[in-house]
Coordinates of C-alpha atoms in Angstrom, one line a residue:
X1 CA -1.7 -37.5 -19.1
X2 CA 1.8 -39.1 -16.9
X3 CA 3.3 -36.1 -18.0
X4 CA 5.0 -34.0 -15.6
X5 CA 3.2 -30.6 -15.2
X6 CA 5.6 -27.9 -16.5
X7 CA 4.5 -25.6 -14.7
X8 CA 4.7 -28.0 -11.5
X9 CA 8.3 -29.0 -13.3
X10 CA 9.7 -24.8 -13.2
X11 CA 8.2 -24.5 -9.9
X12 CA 10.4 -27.1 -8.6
X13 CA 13.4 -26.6 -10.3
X14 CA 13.1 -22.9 -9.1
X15 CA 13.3 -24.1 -5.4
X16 CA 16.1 -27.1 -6.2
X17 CA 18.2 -23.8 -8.2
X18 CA 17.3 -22.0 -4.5
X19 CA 19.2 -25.1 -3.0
X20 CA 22.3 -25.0 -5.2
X21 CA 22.3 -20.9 -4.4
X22 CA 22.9 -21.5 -0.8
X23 CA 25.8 -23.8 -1.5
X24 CA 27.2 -21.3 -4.0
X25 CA 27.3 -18.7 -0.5
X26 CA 29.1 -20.8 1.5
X27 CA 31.6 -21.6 -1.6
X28 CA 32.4 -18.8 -2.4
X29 CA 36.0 -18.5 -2.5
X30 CA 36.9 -21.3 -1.4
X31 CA 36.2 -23.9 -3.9
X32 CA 36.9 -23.6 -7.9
X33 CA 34.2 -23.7 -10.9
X34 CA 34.2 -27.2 -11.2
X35 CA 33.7 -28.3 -7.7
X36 CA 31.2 -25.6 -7.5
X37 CA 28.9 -27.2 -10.3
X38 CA 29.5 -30.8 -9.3
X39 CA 27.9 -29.9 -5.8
X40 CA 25.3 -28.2 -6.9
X41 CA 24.6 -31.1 -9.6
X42 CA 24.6 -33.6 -6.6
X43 CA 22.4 -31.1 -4.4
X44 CA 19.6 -30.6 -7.3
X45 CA 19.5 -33.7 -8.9
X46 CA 19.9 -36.3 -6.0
X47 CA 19.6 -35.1 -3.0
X48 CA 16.9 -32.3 -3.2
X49 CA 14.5 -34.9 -5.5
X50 CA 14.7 -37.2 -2.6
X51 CA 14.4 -35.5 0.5
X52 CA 11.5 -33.5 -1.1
X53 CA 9.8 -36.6 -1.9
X54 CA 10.0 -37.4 2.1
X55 CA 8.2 -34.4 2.9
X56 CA 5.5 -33.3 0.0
X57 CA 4.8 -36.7 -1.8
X58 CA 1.8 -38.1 -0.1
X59 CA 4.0 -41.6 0.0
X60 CA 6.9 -39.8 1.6
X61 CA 7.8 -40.5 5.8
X62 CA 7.7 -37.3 6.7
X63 CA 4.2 -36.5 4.6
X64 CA 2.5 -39.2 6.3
X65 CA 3.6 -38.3 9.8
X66 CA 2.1 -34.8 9.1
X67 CA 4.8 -32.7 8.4
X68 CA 4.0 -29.2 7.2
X69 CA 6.5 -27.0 5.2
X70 CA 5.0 -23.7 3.3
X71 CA 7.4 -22.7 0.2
X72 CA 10.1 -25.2 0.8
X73 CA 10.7 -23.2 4.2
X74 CA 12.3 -26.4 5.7
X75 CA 13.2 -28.8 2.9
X76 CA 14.6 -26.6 0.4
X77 CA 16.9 -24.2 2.9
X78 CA 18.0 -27.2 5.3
X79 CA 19.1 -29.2 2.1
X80 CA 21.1 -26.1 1.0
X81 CA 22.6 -25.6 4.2
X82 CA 23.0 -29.1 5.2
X83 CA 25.1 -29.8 1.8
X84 CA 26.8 -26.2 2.4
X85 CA 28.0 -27.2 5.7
X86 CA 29.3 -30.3 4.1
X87 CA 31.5 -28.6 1.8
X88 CA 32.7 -26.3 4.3
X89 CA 33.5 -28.5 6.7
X90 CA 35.6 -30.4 4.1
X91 CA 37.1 -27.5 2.4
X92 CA 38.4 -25.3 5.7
X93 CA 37.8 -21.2 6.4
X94 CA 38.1 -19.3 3.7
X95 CA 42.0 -18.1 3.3
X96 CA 43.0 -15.1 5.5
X97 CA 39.5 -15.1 7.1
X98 CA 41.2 -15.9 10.5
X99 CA 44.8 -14.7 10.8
X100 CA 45.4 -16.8 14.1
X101 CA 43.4 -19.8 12.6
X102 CA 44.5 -23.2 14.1
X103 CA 43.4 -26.5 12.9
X104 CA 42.4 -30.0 14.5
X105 CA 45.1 -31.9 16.0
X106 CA 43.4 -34.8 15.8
X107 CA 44.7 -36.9 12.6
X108 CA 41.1 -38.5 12.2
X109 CA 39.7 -35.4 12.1
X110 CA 41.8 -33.7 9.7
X111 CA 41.4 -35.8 7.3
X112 CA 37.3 -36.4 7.6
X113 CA 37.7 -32.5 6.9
X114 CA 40.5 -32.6 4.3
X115 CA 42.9 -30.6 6.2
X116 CA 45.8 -31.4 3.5
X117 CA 47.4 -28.0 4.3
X118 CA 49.3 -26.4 6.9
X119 CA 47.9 -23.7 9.4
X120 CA 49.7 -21.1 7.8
X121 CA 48.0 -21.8 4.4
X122 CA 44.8 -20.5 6.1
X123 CA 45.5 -17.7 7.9
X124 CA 46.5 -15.2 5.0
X125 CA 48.5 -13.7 1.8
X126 CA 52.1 -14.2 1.6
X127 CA 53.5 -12.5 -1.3
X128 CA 53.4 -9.4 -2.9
X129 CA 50.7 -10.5 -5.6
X130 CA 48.6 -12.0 -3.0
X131 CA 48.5 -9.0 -1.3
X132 CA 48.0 -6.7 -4.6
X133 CA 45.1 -9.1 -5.2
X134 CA 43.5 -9.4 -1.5
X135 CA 43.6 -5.3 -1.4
X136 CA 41.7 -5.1 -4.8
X137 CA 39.1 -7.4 -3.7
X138 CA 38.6 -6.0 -0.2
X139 CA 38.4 -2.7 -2.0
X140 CA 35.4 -3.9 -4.2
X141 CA 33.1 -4.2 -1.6
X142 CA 29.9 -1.6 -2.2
X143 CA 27.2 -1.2 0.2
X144 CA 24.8 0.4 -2.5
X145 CA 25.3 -2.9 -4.0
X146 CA 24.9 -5.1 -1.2
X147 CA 21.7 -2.8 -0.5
X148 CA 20.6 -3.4 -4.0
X149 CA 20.6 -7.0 -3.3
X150 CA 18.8 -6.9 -0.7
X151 CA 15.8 -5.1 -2.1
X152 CA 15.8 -7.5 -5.3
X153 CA 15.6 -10.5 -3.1
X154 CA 13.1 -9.0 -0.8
X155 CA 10.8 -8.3 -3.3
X156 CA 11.2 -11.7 -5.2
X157 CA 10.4 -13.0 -1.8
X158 CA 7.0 -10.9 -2.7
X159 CA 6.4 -13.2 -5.8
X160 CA 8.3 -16.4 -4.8
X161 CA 6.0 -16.9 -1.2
X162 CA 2.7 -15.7 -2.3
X163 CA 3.3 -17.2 -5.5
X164 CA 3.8 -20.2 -3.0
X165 CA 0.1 -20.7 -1.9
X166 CA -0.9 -21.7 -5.4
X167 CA -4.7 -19.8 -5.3
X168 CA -3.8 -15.9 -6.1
X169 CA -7.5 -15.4 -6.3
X170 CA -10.9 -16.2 -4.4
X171 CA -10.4 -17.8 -1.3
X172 CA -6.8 -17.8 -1.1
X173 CA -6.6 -14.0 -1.4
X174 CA -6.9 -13.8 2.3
X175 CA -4.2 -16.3 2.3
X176 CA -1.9 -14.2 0.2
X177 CA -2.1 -11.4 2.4
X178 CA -1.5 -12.7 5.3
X179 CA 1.8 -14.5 3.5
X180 CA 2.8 -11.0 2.2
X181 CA 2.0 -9.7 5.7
X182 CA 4.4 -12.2 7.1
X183 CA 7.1 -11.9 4.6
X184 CA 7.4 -8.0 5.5
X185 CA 7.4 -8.3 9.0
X186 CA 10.4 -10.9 8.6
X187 CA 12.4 -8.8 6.8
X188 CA 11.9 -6.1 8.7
X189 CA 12.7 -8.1 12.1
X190 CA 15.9 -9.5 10.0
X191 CA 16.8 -5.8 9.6
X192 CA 16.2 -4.9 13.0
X193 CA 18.2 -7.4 14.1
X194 CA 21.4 -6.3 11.7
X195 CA 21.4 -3.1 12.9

């Protein structure tokens, strides 16, 4: 019809939102609301659109020199970390992460990075209220809930990769089993590996 597909349209958007979630890690805490959504507008609708097109559009560079990526395993998490990086790299550590933190010296360099601020602005809390608030937030920490978490995302991973291979039935049920297959036995080398 030259419409777009909406199921095609969700399935995308689901891994461009996947993007803009890896950015949101990596800004936590150090950027505000507004910066926050203006990244992640730049990462889904300019970025991602484009550097998916290189890789699963049959006209795209990478497509035609063979490239391979199942479930967005390359495009979608290197453009979420790549634009992450970005932002971290101009934003600085997050404050009081590193008590003896010491920036460039180099003038260039701090300002490609944006180092605006003193040293002493990174390394921690200063007042009372900072201190009132850093305690609080320290104490809000849960590992039920960071458990919790975990076992949502691992079993959307369930849905999200074998969901992936498009062909749930027939032929690609062999596929989908050896995806699920895979998926467990990388989260359960990811865990062995935290531990």
């Amino acid at each position: 019809h030259g419409l777009v597909d909406p199921i095609f349209f969700v399935f995308q958007w689901s891994f461009a939102a996947t993007a803009s979630t890896i950015d949101s890690g990596a800004c936590a805490e150090r950027v505000d609301l507004y910066a926050y959504v203006l990244l992640s507008a730049v990462t889904t609708g300019v970025i991602y659109p484009i550097v998916c097109h290189w890789g699963w559009h049959p006209d795209g560079w990478l497509y035609e020199m063979g490239f391979v990526d199942f479930a967005g395993s390359s495009l979608v998490h290197s453009v979420g970390g790549v634009s992450a990086l970005v932002c971290v790299l101009m934003v600085g550590p997050r404050i009081g992460r590193f008590p003896d933190y010491k920036g460039s010296k180099n003038k260039w360099m701090r300002w490609l990075f944006r180092q605006k601020y003193s040293d002493n602005y990174f390394r921690g809390v200063f007042t009372e209220t900072e201190e009132s608030i850093a305690d609080t937030n320290v104490g809000s920490r849960d590992p039920s809930q960071a458990l919790f978490g975990t076992f949502l995302l691992w079993v959307a991973w369930y849905s999200f990769n074998c969901g992936s291979t498009v062909q749930i039935s027939g032929a690609g049920a062999d596929l989908v089993g050896n995806v699920a297959i895979t998926t467990t036995l990388s989260s359960c080398f990811a865990g062995a590996t935290v531990c």
